[in-house]
Tab-separated table of C-alpha atoms and ligand atoms in Angstrom:
chain	number	residue	atom	x	y	z
A	900	MET	CA	0.000	-0.001	0.000
A	901	SER	CA	1.237	3.501	-0.805
A	902	ARG	CA	2.500	5.393	2.230
A	903	SER	CA	1.529	8.806	0.944
A	904	ALA	CA	-1.923	10.291	1.586
A	905	PRO	CA	-4.453	9.714	-1.208
A	906	PRO	CA	-5.264	12.770	-3.355
A	907	ARG	CA	-7.896	14.927	-1.637
A	908	SER	CA	-10.994	15.975	-3.463
A	909	ILE	CA	-11.245	19.725	-3.117
A	910	ARG	CA	-14.344	20.985	-1.345
A	911	LEU	CA	-15.353	24.386	-0.124
A	912	ARG	CA	-15.449	24.306	3.645
A	913	ARG	CA	-14.449	27.860	4.499
A	914	SER	CA	-17.510	28.656	6.582
A	915	VAL	CA	-19.269	25.870	8.479
A	916	LEU	CA	-22.209	27.317	10.401
A	917	SER	CA	-23.712	25.528	13.378
A	918	VAL	CA	-27.469	25.902	13.759
A	919	PRO	CA	-29.274	24.563	16.828
A	920	ALA	CA	-31.914	22.188	15.425
A	921	VAL	CA	-34.288	23.448	18.080
A	922	ASN	CA	-34.329	26.941	16.541
A	923	ARG	CA	-36.831	26.851	13.654
A	924	ARG	CA	-36.320	30.492	12.758
A	925	ALA	CA	-32.556	29.973	12.421
A	926	LEU	CA	-33.112	26.808	10.366
A	927	GLU	CA	-35.233	28.725	7.868
A	928	LYS	CA	-32.561	31.415	7.613
A	929	THR	CA	-29.971	28.945	6.322
A	930	HIS	CA	-31.423	29.052	2.776
A	931	LYS	CA	-30.289	32.639	2.398
A	932	LEU	CA	-26.867	32.400	4.025
A	933	ASP	CA	-23.622	32.394	2.050
A	934	CYS	CA	-21.847	29.681	4.024
A	935	ASP	CA	-20.295	26.560	2.533
A	936	ALA	CA	-21.750	24.100	5.010
A	937	ILE	CA	-24.345	23.855	7.749
A	938	ILE	CA	-24.066	21.745	10.879
A	939	PHE	CA	-27.548	20.965	12.160
A	940	ASP	CA	-26.884	20.532	15.844
A	941	LEU	CA	-28.744	18.011	17.977
A	942	GLU	CA	-26.025	17.944	20.644
A	943	ASP	CA	-24.783	20.643	23.005
A	944	SER	CA	-26.924	23.559	21.781
A	945	VAL	CA	-30.128	21.579	22.433
A	946	ALA	CA	-31.396	21.155	25.993
A	947	VAL	CA	-31.991	17.581	27.112
A	948	GLU	CA	-35.758	18.034	27.371
A	949	ARG	CA	-35.967	19.384	23.792
A	950	LYS	CA	-34.084	16.666	21.869
A	951	THR	CA	-37.267	15.195	20.386
A	952	GLU	CA	-38.498	18.614	19.280
A	953	ALA	CA	-35.107	19.263	17.643
A	954	ARG	CA	-35.323	15.981	15.694
A	955	ASP	CA	-38.867	16.823	14.575
A	956	ASN	CA	-37.683	20.245	13.390
A	957	LEU	CA	-34.980	18.656	11.271
A	958	LYS	CA	-37.439	16.212	9.777
A	959	ALA	CA	-39.710	19.070	8.769
A	960	PHE	CA	-36.802	21.145	7.464
A	961	PHE	CA	-35.376	18.330	5.316
A	962	SER	CA	-38.791	17.643	3.827
A	963	GLY	CA	-39.022	21.297	2.698
A	964	PRO	CA	-37.131	23.039	-0.129
A	965	ALA	CA	-33.613	21.638	-0.607
A	966	LEU	CA	-30.618	23.654	0.545
A	967	THR	CA	-28.606	24.532	-2.532
A	968	ALA	CA	-24.832	24.489	-2.820
A	969	LYS	CA	-24.165	23.761	0.835
A	970	GLU	CA	-22.983	20.626	2.583
A	971	ARG	CA	-25.452	19.408	5.184
A	972	ILE	CA	-24.056	17.839	8.311
A	973	ILE	CA	-26.038	16.582	11.293
A	974	ARG	CA	-24.265	16.666	14.657
A	975	VAL	CA	-25.637	13.849	16.779
A	976	ASN	CA	-25.386	13.172	20.495
A	977	ALA	CA	-22.871	10.532	21.553
A	978	LEU	CA	-24.041	7.158	20.297
A	979	SER	CA	-23.565	5.834	23.847
A	980	SER	CA	-26.007	8.447	25.220
A	981	SER	CA	-29.721	7.863	25.577
A	982	PHE	CA	-30.291	10.055	22.479
A	983	GLY	CA	-27.737	8.353	20.216
A	984	ASN	CA	-29.940	5.709	18.608
A	985	ALA	CA	-32.792	8.062	17.775
A	986	ASP	CA	-30.302	10.577	16.341
A	987	LEU	CA	-28.706	7.912	14.184
A	988	ASP	CA	-32.111	6.739	12.948
A	989	LEU	CA	-32.842	10.326	11.949
A	990	VAL	CA	-29.561	10.593	10.045
A	991	LEU	CA	-30.376	7.371	8.181
A	992	GLU	CA	-33.797	8.735	7.319
A	993	LEU	CA	-32.678	12.217	6.209
A	994	GLU	CA	-29.426	11.183	4.480
A	995	PRO	CA	-27.435	14.390	4.923
A	996	ASP	CA	-23.951	14.696	3.431
A	997	ALA	CA	-22.331	13.786	6.735
A	998	ILE	CA	-22.891	12.801	10.332
A	999	LEU	CA	-20.759	14.686	12.872
A	1000	LEU	CA	-19.774	12.673	15.932
A	1001	PRO	CA	-19.038	14.626	19.101
A	1002	LYS	CA	-16.072	13.960	21.430
A	1003	VAL	CA	-14.294	11.352	19.335
A	1004	ASP	CA	-11.605	9.847	21.566
A	1005	GLU	CA	-10.172	6.919	19.647
A	1006	PRO	CA	-10.254	5.099	16.276
A	1007	GLN	CA	-12.799	2.599	17.617
A	1008	ASP	CA	-15.358	5.437	17.765
A	1009	ILE	CA	-15.017	5.836	13.992
A	1010	MET	CA	-15.098	2.117	13.311
A	1011	ALA	CA	-18.221	1.714	15.450
A	1012	ILE	CA	-20.196	4.330	13.501
A	1013	SER	CA	-18.809	3.053	10.170
A	1014	ASP	CA	-20.119	-0.410	11.053
A	1015	ARG	CA	-23.509	0.938	12.098
A	1016	LEU	CA	-23.845	2.859	8.813
A	1017	ALA	CA	-22.766	-0.165	6.777
A	1018	ASP	CA	-25.195	-2.459	8.640
A	1019	ALA	CA	-27.986	-0.003	7.852
A	1020	ASP	CA	-26.985	0.162	4.153
A	1021	ALA	CA	-26.462	3.911	4.381
A	1022	PRO	CA	-25.588	5.510	1.025
A	1023	GLU	CA	-21.866	5.479	0.336
A	1024	ASN	CA	-21.689	9.246	0.051
A	1025	LEU	CA	-22.870	9.715	3.631
A	1026	ARG	CA	-19.551	10.724	5.220
A	1027	ILE	CA	-18.347	10.858	8.821
A	1028	TRP	CA	-17.036	14.030	10.436
A	1029	ALA	CA	-15.426	13.906	13.876
A	1030	MET	CA	-15.286	16.521	16.631
A	1031	ILE	CA	-11.796	16.502	18.146
A	1032	GLU	CA	-12.424	18.216	21.451
A	1033	THR	CA	-11.115	16.054	24.276
A	1034	PRO	CA	-7.588	15.471	25.596
A	1035	ARG	CA	-7.711	11.877	24.315
A	1036	GLY	CA	-9.032	13.060	20.951
A	1037	ILE	CA	-6.011	15.350	20.555
A	1038	LEU	CA	-3.550	12.713	21.753
A	1039	ASN	CA	-5.066	10.148	19.363
A	1040	ALA	CA	-5.678	12.522	16.436
A	1041	ALA	CA	-3.301	10.695	14.074
A	1042	ALA	CA	-4.659	7.248	14.954
A	1043	ILE	CA	-8.228	8.502	14.532
A	1044	ALA	CA	-7.375	10.060	11.164
A	1045	GLU	CA	-5.722	6.808	10.111
A	1046	ALA	CA	-9.070	5.082	10.668
A	1047	GLY	CA	-10.100	6.937	7.511
A	1048	ARG	CA	-7.852	4.512	5.620
A	1049	THR	CA	-9.680	1.408	6.790
A	1050	ALA	CA	-11.907	-0.170	4.160
A	1051	GLY	CA	-15.484	0.962	4.609
A	1052	SER	CA	-14.538	3.976	6.699
A	1053	ARG	CA	-16.329	7.126	5.629
A	1054	LEU	CA	-14.170	9.507	7.640
A	1055	ASP	CA	-13.823	12.830	5.847
A	1056	CYS	CA	-13.212	15.773	8.167
A	1057	PHE	CA	-12.154	16.809	11.696
A	1058	VAL	CA	-13.712	19.759	13.515
A	1059	VAL	CA	-11.803	21.097	16.512
A	1060	GLY	CA	-13.894	21.998	19.558
A	1061	LEU	CA	-11.981	24.329	21.831
A	1062	ASN	CA	-14.806	25.101	24.245
A	1063	ASP	CA	-14.824	21.493	25.436
A	1064	LEU	CA	-11.054	21.207	25.242
A	1065	ARG	CA	-10.522	24.327	27.369
A	1066	LYS	CA	-12.993	23.014	29.893
A	1067	GLU	CA	-11.259	19.628	30.057
A	1068	THR	CA	-7.714	20.952	30.227
A	1069	GLY	CA	-7.976	24.226	32.119
A	1070	VAL	CA	-6.299	26.220	29.321
A	1071	LEU	CA	-7.670	29.748	29.525
A	1072	PRO	CA	-9.165	31.592	26.536
A	1073	GLN	CA	-6.460	34.067	25.506
A	1074	PRO	CA	-5.848	36.135	22.385
A	1075	GLY	CA	-3.540	34.278	20.040
A	1076	ARG	CA	-4.464	30.882	21.528
A	1077	THR	CA	-0.809	30.508	22.542
A	1078	TYR	CA	-1.099	27.324	24.574
A	1079	LEU	CA	-3.588	25.721	22.201
A	1080	VAL	CA	-1.579	26.151	19.012
A	1081	PRO	CA	0.522	22.980	19.490
A	1082	TRP	CA	-2.654	20.912	19.795
A	1083	LEU	CA	-4.288	22.627	16.832
A	1084	MET	CA	-1.215	21.910	14.727
A	1085	GLN	CA	-1.297	18.268	15.816
A	1086	VAL	CA	-4.799	18.050	14.356
A	1087	VAL	CA	-3.725	19.701	11.093
A	1088	LEU	CA	-0.765	17.333	10.793
A	1089	ALA	CA	-3.005	14.308	11.397
A	1090	VAL	CA	-5.507	15.278	8.698
A	1091	ARG	CA	-2.800	16.052	6.165
A	1092	ALA	CA	-1.128	12.696	6.804
A	1093	TYR	CA	-4.340	10.850	5.970
A	1094	GLY	CA	-6.079	13.033	3.402
A	1095	LEU	CA	-8.880	14.562	5.484
A	1096	ASP	CA	-10.024	18.167	5.968
A	1097	ALA	CA	-9.762	20.164	9.201
A	1098	ILE	CA	-12.131	22.859	10.442
A	1099	ASP	CA	-10.977	25.264	13.140
A	1100	SER	CA	-13.001	25.797	16.316
A	1101	VAL	CA	-15.807	28.314	16.888
A	1102	PHE	CA	-15.087	31.834	18.096
A	1103	ASN	CA	-17.648	32.678	20.773
A	1104	ASP	CA	-17.724	36.516	20.769
A	1105	PHE	CA	-19.844	36.910	17.663
A	1106	LYS	CA	-19.934	40.697	17.902
A	1107	ASP	CA	-16.134	41.053	17.996
A	1108	MET	CA	-15.297	41.093	14.292
A	1109	GLY	CA	-11.685	42.255	14.711
A	1110	SER	CA	-10.762	39.309	16.904
A	1111	LEU	CA	-12.674	36.935	14.628
A	1112	GLU	CA	-10.616	38.129	11.682
A	1113	SER	CA	-7.363	37.583	13.594
A	1114	GLU	CA	-8.443	34.101	14.548
A	1115	CYS	CA	-9.580	33.201	11.012
A	1116	SER	CA	-6.266	34.461	9.586
A	1117	GLN	CA	-4.409	32.458	12.197
A	1118	GLY	CA	-6.450	29.332	11.385
A	1119	ARG	CA	-5.775	29.771	7.676
A	1120	ALA	CA	-2.050	30.248	8.329
A	1121	MET	CA	-2.041	27.058	10.413
A	1122	GLY	CA	-3.458	25.147	7.446
A	1123	PHE	CA	-7.112	24.732	8.412
A	1124	ASP	CA	-9.643	24.506	5.567
A	1125	GLY	CA	-12.260	26.624	7.288
A	1126	LYS	CA	-13.892	27.616	10.541
A	1127	MET	CA	-16.898	26.386	12.450
A	1128	LEU	CA	-19.168	29.362	13.051
A	1129	ILE	CA	-22.005	30.127	15.436
A	1130	HIS	CA	-23.568	33.250	13.932
A	1131	PRO	CA	-24.431	34.473	10.394
A	1132	ASN	CA	-22.367	37.614	11.049
A	1133	GLN	CA	-19.229	35.486	11.012
A	1134	ILE	CA	-19.701	33.986	7.526
A	1135	GLU	CA	-18.288	36.772	5.393
A	1136	CYS	CA	-15.080	36.975	7.415
A	1137	ALA	CA	-14.476	33.212	7.259
A	1138	ASN	CA	-15.194	33.113	3.517
A	1139	TYR	CA	-12.695	35.891	2.955
A	1140	CYS	CA	-9.922	34.579	5.198
A	1141	PHE	CA	-10.141	30.934	4.073
A	1142	GLY	CA	-10.921	31.617	0.421
A	1143	PRO	CA	-8.224	32.341	-2.104
A	1144	ASN	CA	-8.065	36.128	-2.522
A	1145	GLY	CA	-7.509	37.992	-5.786
A	1146	GLU	CA	-3.745	38.306	-5.424
A	1147	ALA	CA	-3.279	34.606	-4.682
A	1148	ILE	CA	-5.442	33.670	-7.686
A	1149	THR	CA	-3.438	35.932	-10.011
A	1150	GLU	CA	-0.209	34.382	-8.776
A	1151	ALA	CA	-1.565	30.842	-9.150
A	1152	GLU	CA	-2.612	31.613	-12.718
A	1153	ALA	CA	0.889	32.940	-13.438
A	1154	ILE	CA	2.436	29.706	-12.132
A	1155	ILE	CA	0.085	27.601	-14.246
A	1156	ALA	CA	0.902	29.724	-17.316
A	1157	ALA	CA	4.657	29.462	-16.631
A	1158	PHE	CA	4.554	25.665	-16.651
A	1159	ALA	CA	2.232	25.593	-19.662
A	1160	ASP	CA	4.830	27.581	-21.658
A	1161	PRO	CA	6.502	25.194	-24.166
A	1162	ALA	CA	9.864	26.581	-22.979
A	1163	SER	CA	9.199	24.929	-19.573
A	1164	GLU	CA	8.734	21.471	-21.033
A	1165	GLY	CA	10.894	18.972	-19.167
A	1166	LEU	CA	11.701	21.528	-16.442
A	1167	ASN	CA	10.844	20.953	-12.798
A	1168	VAL	CA	11.836	24.461	-11.739
A	1169	VAL	CA	11.224	27.742	-13.545
A	1170	ASN	CA	12.118	31.360	-12.970
A	1171	LEU	CA	8.981	33.430	-12.324
A	1172	GLY	CA	10.013	37.082	-12.142
A	1173	GLY	CA	13.143	36.324	-10.127
A	1174	ARG	CA	11.617	33.651	-7.917
A	1175	MET	CA	12.066	29.916	-8.152
A	1176	VAL	CA	8.847	28.027	-8.719
A	1177	GLU	CA	8.771	24.222	-8.539
A	1178	ARG	CA	6.319	21.729	-9.996
A	1179	LEU	CA	4.933	21.162	-6.494
A	1180	HIS	CA	3.833	24.797	-6.587
A	1181	LEU	CA	1.993	23.997	-9.804
A	1182	VAL	CA	-0.133	21.398	-7.994
A	1183	GLN	CA	-0.913	23.941	-5.254
A	1184	ALA	CA	-1.734	26.588	-7.839
A	1185	GLN	CA	-4.105	24.245	-9.691
A	1186	GLY	CA	-5.871	23.422	-6.401
A	1187	LEU	CA	-6.265	27.088	-5.582
A	1188	VAL	CA	-7.661	27.985	-8.998
A	1189	HIS	CA	-10.044	25.034	-8.746
A	1190	LYS	CA	-11.253	26.364	-5.373
A	1191	ALA	CA	-11.745	29.832	-6.864
A	1192	ARG	CA	-13.830	28.256	-9.635
A	1193	LEU	CA	-15.980	26.401	-7.091
A	1194	ILE	CA	-16.614	29.679	-5.274
A	1195	ALA	CA	-17.634	31.399	-8.501
A	1196	GLU	CA	-19.942	28.507	-9.407
A	1197	ARG	CA	-21.500	28.535	-5.940
A	1198	LYS	CA	-22.303	32.224	-6.321
A	1199	THR	CA	-24.169	31.586	-9.527
A	1200	THR	CA	-26.210	28.690	-8.134
A	1201	ARG	CA	-27.363	30.508	-4.988
B	2447	COA	N1	-27.849	30.117	12.306
B	2447	COA	C1	-28.825	30.763	11.629
B	2447	COA	N2	-29.367	31.924	12.049
B	2447	COA	C2	-28.888	32.437	13.197
B	2447	COA	C3	-27.877	31.817	13.944
B	2447	COA	C4	-27.346	30.600	13.461
B	2447	COA	N3	-26.381	29.946	14.120
B	2447	COA	N4	-27.610	32.572	15.024
B	2447	COA	C5	-28.409	33.636	14.961
B	2447	COA	N5	-29.191	33.555	13.882
B	2447	COA	C6	-30.201	34.505	13.433
B	2447	COA	C7	-31.185	34.759	14.544
B	2447	COA	O1	-32.240	33.816	14.485
B	2447	COA	C8	-31.636	36.174	14.233
B	2447	COA	O2	-32.605	36.104	13.234
B	2447	COA	P1	-33.825	37.191	13.180
B	2447	COA	O3	-33.158	38.526	13.025
B	2447	COA	O4	-34.618	36.768	11.997
B	2447	COA	O5	-34.537	37.019	14.490
B	2447	COA	C9	-30.402	36.827	13.615
B	2447	COA	O6	-29.577	35.744	13.195
B	2447	COA	C10	-29.639	37.683	14.590
B	2447	COA	O7	-29.336	36.933	15.732
B	2447	COA	P2	-28.911	37.639	17.088
B	2447	COA	O8	-30.074	38.339	17.682
B	2447	COA	O9	-27.689	38.444	16.839
B	2447	COA	O10	-28.478	36.445	18.000
B	2447	COA	P3	-29.418	35.464	18.833
B	2447	COA	O11	-29.538	35.996	20.221
B	2447	COA	O12	-30.674	35.160	18.091
B	2447	COA	O13	-28.516	34.150	18.847
B	2447	COA	C11	-26.854	32.662	19.650
B	2447	COA	C12	-27.238	34.120	19.442
B	2447	COA	C13	-25.425	32.542	20.104
B	2447	COA	C14	-27.794	32.024	20.685
B	2447	COA	C15	-27.057	31.952	18.268
B	2447	COA	O14	-26.249	32.629	17.351
B	2447	COA	C16	-26.780	30.470	18.226
B	2447	COA	O15	-27.561	29.681	18.720
B	2447	COA	N6	-25.657	30.070	17.587
B	2447	COA	C17	-25.320	28.685	17.376
B	2447	COA	C18	-24.942	27.999	18.661
B	2447	COA	C19	-24.475	26.592	18.420
B	2447	COA	O16	-24.801	25.970	17.418
B	2447	COA	N7	-23.703	26.042	19.364
B	2447	COA	C20	-23.164	24.709	19.227
B	2447	COA	C21	-21.853	24.703	18.560
B	2447	COA	S1	-20.617	25.477	19.489
B	2448	MG	MG1	-18.476	20.093	22.051
């Protein structure tokens, strides 16, 4: 078996908005929002006594007009909880793009849900996303990501949950996330080793746009694909920070053109205005231009 990660299919996951399934008004709003993905939350944002109501809301919402050009992910309660089975039944009935498992601690958590989905003959394109938000989840991030390699595994994406992680570890919320960065990078490394995507944690102060922008830029610089969001006000910032901007697209197009030039045939390195560009940059540039095209297409289908 090849030791390198399989090629990743490029998806837009810049802005991943969480919507409490108990909030019907917020659910209806999602049709008009410019985010790449929606997490319909049955877990922490829904009070214990309202779990059934939240499931009923999702049923009604999914039977209404389809959401266009957005991934649909349902975050379930832990399968070991008293809500797990009913949540899983709902996922099987509604067939979203992915199921998001909270507090994934070890590879067995992924294998258990993979087996349940296979036993239920769930469609192959129903993927698994995993919240990495516990000390064991961080410590086991690489082993959990590797579970994505196992035949039949549908693992596709990690979402970091810092609210839980701070609570479990005692790390204080601080600007710059100094003491959390090593753990965040461990998650990024794990997903890159095994060909998954990684979504950075929510930022709670949804009125503080300046700090959100710093955190999105930091997440992008760390290699995350996007950010989990809690409020519509945060979408534009995440789309901007995680999307390729105009300058990057122009540069990527220049790299593609440089290698397409017949004079570059047989060359692995070329001189682009006094800077060395390698063929590996060409692959990056093609990915970036592809992402820009997906964004443009999404705009026209909304
Ligand atoms: N998705 C869709 N719409 C949302 C939304 C969300 N996550 N959060 C807020 N809105 C809507 C509100 O319904 C409101 O709509 P309206 O003007 O038609 O009434 C509008 O955006 C403005 O909301 P605002 O008044 O600023 O905030 P709020 O008090 O209604 O909600 C929160 C604030 C934090 C309770 C809410 O944003 C929320 O529940 N976020 C998600 C929480 C979550 O999923 N947590 C789990 C993951 S960490
Ligand atoms: Mg959590």
